[in-house]
PDB file of C-alpha atoms in Angstrom:
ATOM      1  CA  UNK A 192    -101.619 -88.218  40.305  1.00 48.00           C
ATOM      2  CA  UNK A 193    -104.037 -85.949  39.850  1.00 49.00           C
ATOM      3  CA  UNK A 194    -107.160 -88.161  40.881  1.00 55.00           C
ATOM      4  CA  UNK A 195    -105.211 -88.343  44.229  1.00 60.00           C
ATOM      5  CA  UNK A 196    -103.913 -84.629  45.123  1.00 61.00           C
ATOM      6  CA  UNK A 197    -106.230 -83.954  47.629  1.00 66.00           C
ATOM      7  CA  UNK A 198    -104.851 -87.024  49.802  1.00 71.00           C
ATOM      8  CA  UNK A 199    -101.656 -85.677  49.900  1.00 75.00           C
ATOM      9  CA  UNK A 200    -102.471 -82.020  50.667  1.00 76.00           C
ATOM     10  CA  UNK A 201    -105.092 -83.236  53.672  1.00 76.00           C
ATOM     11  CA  UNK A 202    -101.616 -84.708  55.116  1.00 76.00           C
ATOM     12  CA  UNK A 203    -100.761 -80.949  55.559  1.00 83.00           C
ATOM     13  CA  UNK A 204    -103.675 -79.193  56.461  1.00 81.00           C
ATOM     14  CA  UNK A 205    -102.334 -79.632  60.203  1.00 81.00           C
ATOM     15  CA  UNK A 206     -99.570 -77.128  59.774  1.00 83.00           C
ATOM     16  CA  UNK A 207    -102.006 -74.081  60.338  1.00 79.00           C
ATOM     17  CA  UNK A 208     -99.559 -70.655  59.937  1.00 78.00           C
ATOM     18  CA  UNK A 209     -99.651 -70.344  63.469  1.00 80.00           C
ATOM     19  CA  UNK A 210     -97.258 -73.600  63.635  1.00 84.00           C
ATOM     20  CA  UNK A 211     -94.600 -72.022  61.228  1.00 82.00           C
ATOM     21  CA  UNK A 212     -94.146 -68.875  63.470  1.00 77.00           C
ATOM     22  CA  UNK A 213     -90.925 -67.626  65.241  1.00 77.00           C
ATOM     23  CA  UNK A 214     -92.011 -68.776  68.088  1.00 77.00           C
ATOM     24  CA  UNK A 215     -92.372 -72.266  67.171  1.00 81.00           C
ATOM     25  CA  UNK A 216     -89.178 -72.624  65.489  1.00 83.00           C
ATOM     26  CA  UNK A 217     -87.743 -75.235  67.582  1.00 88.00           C
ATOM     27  CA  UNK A 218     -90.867 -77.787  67.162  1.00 87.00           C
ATOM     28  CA  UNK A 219     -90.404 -76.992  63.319  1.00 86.00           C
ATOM     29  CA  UNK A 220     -86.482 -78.154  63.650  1.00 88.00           C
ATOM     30  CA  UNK A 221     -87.390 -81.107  65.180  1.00 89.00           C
ATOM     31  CA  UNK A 222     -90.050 -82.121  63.004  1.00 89.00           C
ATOM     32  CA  UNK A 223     -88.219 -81.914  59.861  1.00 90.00           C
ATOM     33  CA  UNK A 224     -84.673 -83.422  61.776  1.00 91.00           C
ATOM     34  CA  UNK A 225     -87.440 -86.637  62.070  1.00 92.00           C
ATOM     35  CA  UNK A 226     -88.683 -86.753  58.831  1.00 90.00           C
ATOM     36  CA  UNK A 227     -85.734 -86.250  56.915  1.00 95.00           C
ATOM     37  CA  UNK A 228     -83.729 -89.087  59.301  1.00 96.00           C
ATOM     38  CA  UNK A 229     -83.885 -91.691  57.075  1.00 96.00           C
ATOM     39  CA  UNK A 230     -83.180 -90.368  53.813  1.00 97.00           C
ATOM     40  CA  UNK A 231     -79.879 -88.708  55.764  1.00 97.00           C
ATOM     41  CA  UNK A 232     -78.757 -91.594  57.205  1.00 96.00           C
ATOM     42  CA  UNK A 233     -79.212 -93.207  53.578  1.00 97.00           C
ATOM     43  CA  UNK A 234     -77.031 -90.551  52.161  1.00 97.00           C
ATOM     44  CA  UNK A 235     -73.822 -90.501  54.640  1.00 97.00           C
ATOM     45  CA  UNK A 236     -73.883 -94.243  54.727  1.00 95.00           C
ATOM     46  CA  UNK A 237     -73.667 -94.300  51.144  1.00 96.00           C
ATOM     47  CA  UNK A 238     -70.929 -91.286  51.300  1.00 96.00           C
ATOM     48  CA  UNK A 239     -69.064 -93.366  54.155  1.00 95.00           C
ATOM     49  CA  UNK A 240     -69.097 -96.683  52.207  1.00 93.00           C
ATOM     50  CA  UNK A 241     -68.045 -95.007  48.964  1.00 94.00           C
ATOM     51  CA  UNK A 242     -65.751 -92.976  50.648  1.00 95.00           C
ATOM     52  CA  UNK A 243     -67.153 -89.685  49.396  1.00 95.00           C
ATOM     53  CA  UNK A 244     -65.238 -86.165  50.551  1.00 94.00           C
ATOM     54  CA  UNK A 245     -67.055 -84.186  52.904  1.00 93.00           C
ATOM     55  CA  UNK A 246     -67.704 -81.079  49.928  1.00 96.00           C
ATOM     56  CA  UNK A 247     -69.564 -83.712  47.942  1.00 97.00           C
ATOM     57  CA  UNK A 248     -72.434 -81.862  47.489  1.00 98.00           C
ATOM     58  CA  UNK A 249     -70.683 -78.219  47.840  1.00 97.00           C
ATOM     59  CA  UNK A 250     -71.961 -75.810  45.288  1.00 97.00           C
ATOM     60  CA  UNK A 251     -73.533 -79.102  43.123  1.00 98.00           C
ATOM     61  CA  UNK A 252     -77.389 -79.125  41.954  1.00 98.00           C
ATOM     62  CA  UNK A 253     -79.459 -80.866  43.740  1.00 98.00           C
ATOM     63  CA  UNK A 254     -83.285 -81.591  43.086  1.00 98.00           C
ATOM     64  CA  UNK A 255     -85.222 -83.252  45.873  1.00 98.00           C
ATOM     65  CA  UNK A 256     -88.320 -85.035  44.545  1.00 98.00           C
ATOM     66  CA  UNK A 257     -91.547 -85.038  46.729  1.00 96.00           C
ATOM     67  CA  UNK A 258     -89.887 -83.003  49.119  1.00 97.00           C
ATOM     68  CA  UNK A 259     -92.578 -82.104  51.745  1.00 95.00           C
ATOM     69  CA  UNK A 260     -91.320 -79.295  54.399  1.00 96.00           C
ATOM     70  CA  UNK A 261     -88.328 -79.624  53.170  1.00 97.00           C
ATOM     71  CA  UNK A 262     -86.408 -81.012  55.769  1.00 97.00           C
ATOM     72  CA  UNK A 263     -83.804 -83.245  53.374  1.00 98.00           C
ATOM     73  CA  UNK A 264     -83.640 -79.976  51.325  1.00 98.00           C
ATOM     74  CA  UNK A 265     -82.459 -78.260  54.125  1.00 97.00           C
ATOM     75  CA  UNK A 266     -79.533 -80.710  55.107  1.00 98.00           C
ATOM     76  CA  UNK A 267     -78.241 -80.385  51.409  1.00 98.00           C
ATOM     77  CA  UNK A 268     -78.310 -76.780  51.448  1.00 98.00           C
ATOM     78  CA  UNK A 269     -76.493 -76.347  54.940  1.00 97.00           C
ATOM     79  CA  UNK A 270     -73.566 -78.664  52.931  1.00 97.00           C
ATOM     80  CA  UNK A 271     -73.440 -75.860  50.224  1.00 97.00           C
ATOM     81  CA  UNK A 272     -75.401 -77.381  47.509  1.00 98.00           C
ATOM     82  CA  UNK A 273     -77.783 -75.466  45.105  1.00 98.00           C
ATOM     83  CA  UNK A 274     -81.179 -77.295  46.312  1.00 98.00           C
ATOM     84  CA  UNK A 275     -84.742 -77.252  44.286  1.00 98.00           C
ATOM     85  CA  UNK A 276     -87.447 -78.985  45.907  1.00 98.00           C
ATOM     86  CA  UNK A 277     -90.317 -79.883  44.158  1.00 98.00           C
ATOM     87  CA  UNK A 278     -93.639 -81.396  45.352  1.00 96.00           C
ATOM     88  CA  UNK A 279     -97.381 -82.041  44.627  1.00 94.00           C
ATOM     89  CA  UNK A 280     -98.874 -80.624  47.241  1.00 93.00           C
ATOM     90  CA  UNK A 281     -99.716 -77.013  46.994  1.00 92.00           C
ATOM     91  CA  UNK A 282     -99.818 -76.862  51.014  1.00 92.00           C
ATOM     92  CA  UNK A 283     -96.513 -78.804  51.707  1.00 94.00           C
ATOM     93  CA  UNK A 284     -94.738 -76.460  49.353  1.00 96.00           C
ATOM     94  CA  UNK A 285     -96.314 -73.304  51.367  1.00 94.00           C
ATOM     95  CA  UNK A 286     -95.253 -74.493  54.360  1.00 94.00           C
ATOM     96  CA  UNK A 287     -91.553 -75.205  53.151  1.00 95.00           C
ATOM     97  CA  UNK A 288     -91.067 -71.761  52.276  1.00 95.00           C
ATOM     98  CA  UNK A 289     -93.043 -69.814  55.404  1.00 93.00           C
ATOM     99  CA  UNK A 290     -89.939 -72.397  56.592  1.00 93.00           C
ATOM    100  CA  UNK A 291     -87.205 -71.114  54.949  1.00 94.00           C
ATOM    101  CA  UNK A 292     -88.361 -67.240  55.958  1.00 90.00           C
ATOM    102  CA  UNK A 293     -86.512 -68.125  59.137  1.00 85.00           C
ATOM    103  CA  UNK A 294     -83.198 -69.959  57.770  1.00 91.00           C
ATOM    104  CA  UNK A 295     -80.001 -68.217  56.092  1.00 92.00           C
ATOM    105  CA  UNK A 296     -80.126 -70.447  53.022  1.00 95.00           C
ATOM    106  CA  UNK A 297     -82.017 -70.483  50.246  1.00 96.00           C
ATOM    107  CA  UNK A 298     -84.005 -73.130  48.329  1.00 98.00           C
ATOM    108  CA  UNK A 299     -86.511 -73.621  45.241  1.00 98.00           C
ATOM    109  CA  UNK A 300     -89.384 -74.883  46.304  1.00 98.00           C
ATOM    110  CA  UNK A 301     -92.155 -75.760  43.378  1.00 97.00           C
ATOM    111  CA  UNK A 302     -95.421 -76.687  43.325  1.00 96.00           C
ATOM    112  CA  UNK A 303     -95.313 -79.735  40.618  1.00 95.00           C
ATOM    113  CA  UNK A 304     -96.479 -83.099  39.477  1.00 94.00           C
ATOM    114  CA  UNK A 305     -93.189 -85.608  38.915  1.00 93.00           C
ATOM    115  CA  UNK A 306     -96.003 -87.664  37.620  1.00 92.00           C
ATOM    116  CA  UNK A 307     -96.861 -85.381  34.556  1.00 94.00           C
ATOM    117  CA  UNK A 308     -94.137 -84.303  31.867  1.00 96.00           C
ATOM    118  CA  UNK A 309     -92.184 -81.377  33.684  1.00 96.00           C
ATOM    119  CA  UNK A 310     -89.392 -79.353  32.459  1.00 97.00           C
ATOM    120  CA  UNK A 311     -87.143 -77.581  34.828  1.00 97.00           C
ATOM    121  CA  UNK A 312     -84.858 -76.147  32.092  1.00 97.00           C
ATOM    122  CA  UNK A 313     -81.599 -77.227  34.009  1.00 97.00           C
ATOM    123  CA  UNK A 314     -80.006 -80.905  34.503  1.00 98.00           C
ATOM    124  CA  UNK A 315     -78.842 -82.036  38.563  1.00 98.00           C
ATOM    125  CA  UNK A 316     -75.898 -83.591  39.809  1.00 98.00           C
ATOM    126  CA  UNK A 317     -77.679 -85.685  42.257  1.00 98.00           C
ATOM    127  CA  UNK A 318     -81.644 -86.474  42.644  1.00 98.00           C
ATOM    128  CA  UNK A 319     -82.698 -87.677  45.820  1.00 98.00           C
ATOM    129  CA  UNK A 320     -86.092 -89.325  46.286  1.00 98.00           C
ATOM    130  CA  UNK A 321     -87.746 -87.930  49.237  1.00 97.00           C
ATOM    131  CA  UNK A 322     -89.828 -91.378  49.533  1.00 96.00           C
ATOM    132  CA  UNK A 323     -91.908 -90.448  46.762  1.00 96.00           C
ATOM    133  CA  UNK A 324     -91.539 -93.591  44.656  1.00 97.00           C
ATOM    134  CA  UNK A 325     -93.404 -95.613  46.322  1.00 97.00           C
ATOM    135  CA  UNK A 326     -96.330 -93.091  46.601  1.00 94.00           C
ATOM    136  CA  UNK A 327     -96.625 -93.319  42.401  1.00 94.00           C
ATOM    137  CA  UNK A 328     -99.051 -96.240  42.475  1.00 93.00           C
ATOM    138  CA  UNK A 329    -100.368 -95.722  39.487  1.00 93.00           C
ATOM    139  CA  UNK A 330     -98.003 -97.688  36.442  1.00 94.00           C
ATOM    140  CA  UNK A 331     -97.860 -94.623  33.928  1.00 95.00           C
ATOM    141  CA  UNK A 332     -96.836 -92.693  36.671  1.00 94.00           C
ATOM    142  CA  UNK A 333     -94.223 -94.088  37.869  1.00 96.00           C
ATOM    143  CA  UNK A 334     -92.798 -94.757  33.923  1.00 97.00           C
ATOM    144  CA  UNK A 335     -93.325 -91.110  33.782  1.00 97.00           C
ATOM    145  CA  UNK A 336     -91.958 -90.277  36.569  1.00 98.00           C
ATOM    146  CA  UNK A 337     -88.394 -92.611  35.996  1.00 98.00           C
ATOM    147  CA  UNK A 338     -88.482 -90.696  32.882  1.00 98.00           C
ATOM    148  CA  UNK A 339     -88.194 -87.259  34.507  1.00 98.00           C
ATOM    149  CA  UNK A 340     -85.686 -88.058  36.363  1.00 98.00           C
ATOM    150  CA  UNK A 341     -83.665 -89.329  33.491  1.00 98.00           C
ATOM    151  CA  UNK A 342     -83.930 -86.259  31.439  1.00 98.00           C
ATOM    152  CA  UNK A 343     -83.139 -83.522  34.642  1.00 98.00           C
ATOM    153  CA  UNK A 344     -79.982 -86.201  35.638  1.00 98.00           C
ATOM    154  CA  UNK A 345     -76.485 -84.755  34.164  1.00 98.00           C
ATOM    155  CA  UNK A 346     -74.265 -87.324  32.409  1.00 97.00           C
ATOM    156  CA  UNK A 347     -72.661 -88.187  35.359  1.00 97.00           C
ATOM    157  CA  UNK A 348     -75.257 -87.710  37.626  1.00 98.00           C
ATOM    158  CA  UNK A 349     -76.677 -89.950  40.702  1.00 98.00           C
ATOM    159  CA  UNK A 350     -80.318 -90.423  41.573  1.00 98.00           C
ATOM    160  CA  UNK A 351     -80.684 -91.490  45.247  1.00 98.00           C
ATOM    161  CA  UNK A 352     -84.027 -93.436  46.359  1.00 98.00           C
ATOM    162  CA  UNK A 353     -85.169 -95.108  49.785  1.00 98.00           C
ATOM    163  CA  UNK A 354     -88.108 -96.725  48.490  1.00 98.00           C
ATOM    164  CA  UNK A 355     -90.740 -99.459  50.270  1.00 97.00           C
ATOM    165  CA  UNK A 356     -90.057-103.112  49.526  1.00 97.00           C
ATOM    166  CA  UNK A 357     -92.714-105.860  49.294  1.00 96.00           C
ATOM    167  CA  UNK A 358     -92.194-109.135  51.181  1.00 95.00           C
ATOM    168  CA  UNK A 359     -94.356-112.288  52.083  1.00 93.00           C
ATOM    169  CA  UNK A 360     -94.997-111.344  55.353  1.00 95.00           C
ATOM    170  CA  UNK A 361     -96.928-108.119  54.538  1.00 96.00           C
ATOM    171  CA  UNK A 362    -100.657-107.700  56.278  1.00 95.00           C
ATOM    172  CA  UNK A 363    -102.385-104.511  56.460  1.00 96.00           C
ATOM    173  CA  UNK A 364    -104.808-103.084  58.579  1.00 95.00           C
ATOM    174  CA  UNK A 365    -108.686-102.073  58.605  1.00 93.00           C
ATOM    175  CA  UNK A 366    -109.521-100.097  55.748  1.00 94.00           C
ATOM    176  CA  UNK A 367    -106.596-101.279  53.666  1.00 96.00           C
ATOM    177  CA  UNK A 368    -106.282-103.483  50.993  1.00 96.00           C
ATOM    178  CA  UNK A 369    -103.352-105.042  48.582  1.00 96.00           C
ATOM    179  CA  UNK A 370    -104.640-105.839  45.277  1.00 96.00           C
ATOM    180  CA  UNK A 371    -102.459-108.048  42.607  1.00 94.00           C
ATOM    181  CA  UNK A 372    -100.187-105.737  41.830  1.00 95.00           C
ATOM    182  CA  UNK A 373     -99.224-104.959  45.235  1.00 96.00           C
ATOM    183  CA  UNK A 374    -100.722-101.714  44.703  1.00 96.00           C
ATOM    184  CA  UNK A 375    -102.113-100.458  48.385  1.00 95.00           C
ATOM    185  CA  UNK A 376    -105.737 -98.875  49.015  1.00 94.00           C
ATOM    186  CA  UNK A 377    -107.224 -96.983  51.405  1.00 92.00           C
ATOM    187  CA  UNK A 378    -110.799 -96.533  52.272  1.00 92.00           C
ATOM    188  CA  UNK A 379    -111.847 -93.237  53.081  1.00 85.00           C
ATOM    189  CA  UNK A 380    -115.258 -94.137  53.525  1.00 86.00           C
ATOM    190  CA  UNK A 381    -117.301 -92.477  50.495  1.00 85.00           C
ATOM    191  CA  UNK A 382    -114.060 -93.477  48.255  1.00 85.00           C
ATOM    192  CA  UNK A 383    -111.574 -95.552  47.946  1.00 90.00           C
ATOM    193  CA  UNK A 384    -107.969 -94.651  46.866  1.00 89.00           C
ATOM    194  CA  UNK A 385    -104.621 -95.945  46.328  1.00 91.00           C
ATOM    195  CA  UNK A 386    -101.883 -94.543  47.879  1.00 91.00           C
ATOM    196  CA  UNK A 387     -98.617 -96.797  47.213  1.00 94.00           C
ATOM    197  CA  UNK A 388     -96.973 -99.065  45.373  1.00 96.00           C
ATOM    198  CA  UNK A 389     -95.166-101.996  47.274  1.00 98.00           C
ATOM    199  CA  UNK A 390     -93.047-103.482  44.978  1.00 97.00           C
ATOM    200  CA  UNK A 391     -90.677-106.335  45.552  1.00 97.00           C
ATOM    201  CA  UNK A 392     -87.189-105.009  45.336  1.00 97.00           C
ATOM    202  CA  UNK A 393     -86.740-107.607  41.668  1.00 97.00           C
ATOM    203  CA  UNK A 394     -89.565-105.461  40.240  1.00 97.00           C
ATOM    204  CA  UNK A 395     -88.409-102.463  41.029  1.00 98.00           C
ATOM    205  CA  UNK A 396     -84.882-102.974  40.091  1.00 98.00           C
ATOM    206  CA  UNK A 397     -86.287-103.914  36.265  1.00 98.00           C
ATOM    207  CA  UNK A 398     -88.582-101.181  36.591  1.00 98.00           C
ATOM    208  CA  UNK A 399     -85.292 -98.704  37.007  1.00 98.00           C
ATOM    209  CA  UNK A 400     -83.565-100.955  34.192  1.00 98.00           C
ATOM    210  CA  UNK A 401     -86.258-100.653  31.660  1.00 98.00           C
ATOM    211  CA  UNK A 402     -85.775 -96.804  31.873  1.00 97.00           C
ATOM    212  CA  UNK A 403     -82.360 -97.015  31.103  1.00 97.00           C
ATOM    213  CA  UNK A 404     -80.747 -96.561  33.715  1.00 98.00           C
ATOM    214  CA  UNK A 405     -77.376 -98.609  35.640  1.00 98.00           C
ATOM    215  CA  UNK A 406     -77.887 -99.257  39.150  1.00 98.00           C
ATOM    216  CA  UNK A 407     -74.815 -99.096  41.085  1.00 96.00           C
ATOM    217  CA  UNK A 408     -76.222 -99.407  44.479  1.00 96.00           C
ATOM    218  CA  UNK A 409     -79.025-101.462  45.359  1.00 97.00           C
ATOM    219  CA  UNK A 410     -79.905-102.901  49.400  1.00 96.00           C
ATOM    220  CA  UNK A 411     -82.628-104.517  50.982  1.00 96.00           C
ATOM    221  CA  UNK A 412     -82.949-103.433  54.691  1.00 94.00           C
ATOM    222  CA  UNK A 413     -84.853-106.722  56.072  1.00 91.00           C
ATOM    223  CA  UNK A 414     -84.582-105.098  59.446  1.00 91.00           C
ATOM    224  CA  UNK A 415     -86.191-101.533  58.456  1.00 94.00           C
ATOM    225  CA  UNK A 416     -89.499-101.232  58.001  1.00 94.00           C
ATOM    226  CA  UNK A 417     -91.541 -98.070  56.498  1.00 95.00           C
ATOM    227  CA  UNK A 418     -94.968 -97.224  58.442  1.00 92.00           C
ATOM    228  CA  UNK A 419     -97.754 -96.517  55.888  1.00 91.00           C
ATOM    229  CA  UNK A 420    -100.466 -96.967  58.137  1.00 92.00           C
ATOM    230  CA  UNK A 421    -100.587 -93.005  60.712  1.00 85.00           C
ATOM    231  CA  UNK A 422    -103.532 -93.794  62.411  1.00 88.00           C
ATOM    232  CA  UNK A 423    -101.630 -97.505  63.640  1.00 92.00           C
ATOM    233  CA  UNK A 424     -98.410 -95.909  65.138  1.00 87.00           C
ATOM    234  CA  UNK A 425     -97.573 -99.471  66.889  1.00 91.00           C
ATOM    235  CA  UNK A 426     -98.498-101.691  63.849  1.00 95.00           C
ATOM    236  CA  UNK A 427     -96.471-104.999  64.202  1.00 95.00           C
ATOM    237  CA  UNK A 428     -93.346-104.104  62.291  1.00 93.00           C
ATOM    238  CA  UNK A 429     -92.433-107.551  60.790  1.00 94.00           C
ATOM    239  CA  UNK A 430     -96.119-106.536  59.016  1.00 96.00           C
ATOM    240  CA  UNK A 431     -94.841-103.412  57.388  1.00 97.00           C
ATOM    241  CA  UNK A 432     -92.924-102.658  54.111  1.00 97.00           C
ATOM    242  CA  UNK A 433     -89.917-103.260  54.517  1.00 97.00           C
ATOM    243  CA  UNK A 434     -86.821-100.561  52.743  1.00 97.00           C
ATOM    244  CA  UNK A 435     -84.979-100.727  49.388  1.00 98.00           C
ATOM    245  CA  UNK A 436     -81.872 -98.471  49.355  1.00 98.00           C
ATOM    246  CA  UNK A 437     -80.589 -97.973  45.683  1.00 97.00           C
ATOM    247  CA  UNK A 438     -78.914 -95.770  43.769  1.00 98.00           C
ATOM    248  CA  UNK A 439     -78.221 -95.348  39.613  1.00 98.00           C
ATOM    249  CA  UNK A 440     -76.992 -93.539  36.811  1.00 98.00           C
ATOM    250  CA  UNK A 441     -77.646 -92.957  33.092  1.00 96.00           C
TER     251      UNK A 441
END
């Protein structure tokens, strides 16, 4: 991912430190309450329709992949699990923990690449995929990536991902482009980049597979869609990716 750091630490060069003061703290809760909604909801439907207990997650590791601000982190934490968060961005990971000065829980945050060999030196109960997935565009990564999550999962682990999910009705805006693979670009101007990887929900399903995993869980959401395109905030939604809900185990 390295050609494309820069991307995703220009998508939090807003947060000056002025926005993470005291002061601020309730625009801070709701901004991470809105990010995180969807990967929440994701996780106490599947508790509801598995019939999980309520302690589910108390005192179990819990690593939260491309975790931003850290707002899913957060929700984990405040139902007693031992949460690391790791992400690429240097900036999103400074921001998460001028964050956490202000909460009475603590969390690991790391600065790290999920799309380089990593090595935490502990194994997780549960992985959740803080929509990261689909940002691995690149093939190797995302092999790479399967494959760290595989080797930090605990035998009877779960990995938890909300993913975008190609279908034929897909069209993308200026400065955009699908290519064959239905790997999305974006032109910056003096560059162009690519910054996810829409795959139909059959490809990714044998992508998981082919790592050696068992799915257990797998749902396409034909009625949620997944906005790619900030600068289009009322893009046609039956144009957007649509969301794959799945969950597996080694």
């Amino acid at each position: 991912m390295q050609k494309y750091y820069h991307y995703y630490d220009k998508a939090y060069e807003k947060f000056t430190p002025d926005w993470f003061g005291e002061e601020n703290l309730a625009v801070v809760n709701d901004f991470l309450t809105h990010n995180s909604e969807s990967i929440i909801k994701f996780i106490e439907k599947y508790e509801d329709h598995f019939e999980w207990p309520s302690s589910i997650f108390k005192n179990k590791k819990v690593l939260v992949t491309g975790c931003g601000l850290g707002g899913v982190c957060h929700y984990l934490a405040q139902r007693g699990a031992r949460v690391t968060g790791i992400d690429v961005s240097k900036l999103a990971i400074m921001g998460a923990q001028e964050i956490l000065q202000n909460k009475d829980f603590y969390i690991d945050f790391k600065n790290m690449d999920c799309a380089e060999d990593i090595d935490l030196g502990e194994s997780f109960d549960f992985i959740v995929d803080d929509h990261l997935f689909h940002c691995l565009a690149d093939q190797k990564d995302r092999i790479t990536y399967l494959k760290n999550l595989k080797n930090h999962l605990s035998d009877d682990g779960l990995v938890l991902i909300e993913t975008m999910a190609f279908h034929s009705e897909i069209q993308v805006p200026v400065n955009y482009r699908f290519d064959d693979n239905n790997i999305l670009f974006k032109d910056l101007g003096d560059e162009e980049i690519m910054i996810r990887k829409v795959a139909s929900s059959i490809d990714i399903e044998n992508e998981v597979k082919n790592s050696g995993f068992s799915i257990n869980y797998l749902f396409f959401h034909s009625e949620l869609a997944m906005n790619t395109f900030p600068e289009y905030e009322d893009y046609p939604f039956n144009f957007l990716p649509k969301t794959l809900r799945l969950t597996f185990k080694k």
